[in-house]
Amino acid sequence: PMALQPKVLRALQEHSFERLGANATIQTDVRVVAATNRDLRAARSAGQFRDDLFFRLEVFPVVVPALRDRASDIPLLADHILARTSAELSKPVPELSAGSRELLMTYRWPGNVRELENCLERALILSDGLVIEPRHLSLPVGHLAPKPAAASDPWDQIDLSGSLDEATRRVMLDVGRL
């Protein structure tokens, strides 16, 4: 909220603050590590985030890509989450079937790691054995990344750009070369 931003800025600049309802000033010596899933540059442009606070906080920005942009991390994260959640639920640690691993890696994860954690906890509860199958994951189909076409798929070789007449002419020429 905008009302809190001046107070945070003052505490960072002056290294002091007052507790609500108190008269004494408390001195601080802190470093702030802040995280957000919002675009603060866009929020600044829209007048929703103070410029001076933005520049005070942006001393050393670290950008962590969304889970969908680092699919190679998913198997390691999934194994860690399953081990931790299994211990919390006093259950044996299950394995992910090959199909489950593939499904986890092709899903787009709009909820990032929290969604992965919830998905795996639900699967752990729903599974009846030591293997988590795709049916246990309960992932919505709408967020699956499109599967790459096979390298030998002849449709990948066809250029369908331009008008229908141009594409037809190109295809006919290509077919004539075969």
mmCIF file of C-alpha atoms in Angstrom, residues 5 7 131:
data_model
loop_
_atom_site.group_PDB
_atom_site.id
_atom_site.type_symbol
_atom_site.label_atom_id
_atom_site.label_comp_id
_atom_site.label_asym_id
_atom_site.label_seq_id
_atom_site.Cartn_x
_atom_site.Cartn_y
_atom_site.Cartn_z
ATOM 1 C CA GLN A 5 5.873 3.234 1.552
ATOM 2 C CA LYS A 7 7.363 4.899 6.497
ATOM 3 C CA VAL A 131 4.588 -44.459 -7.290
#
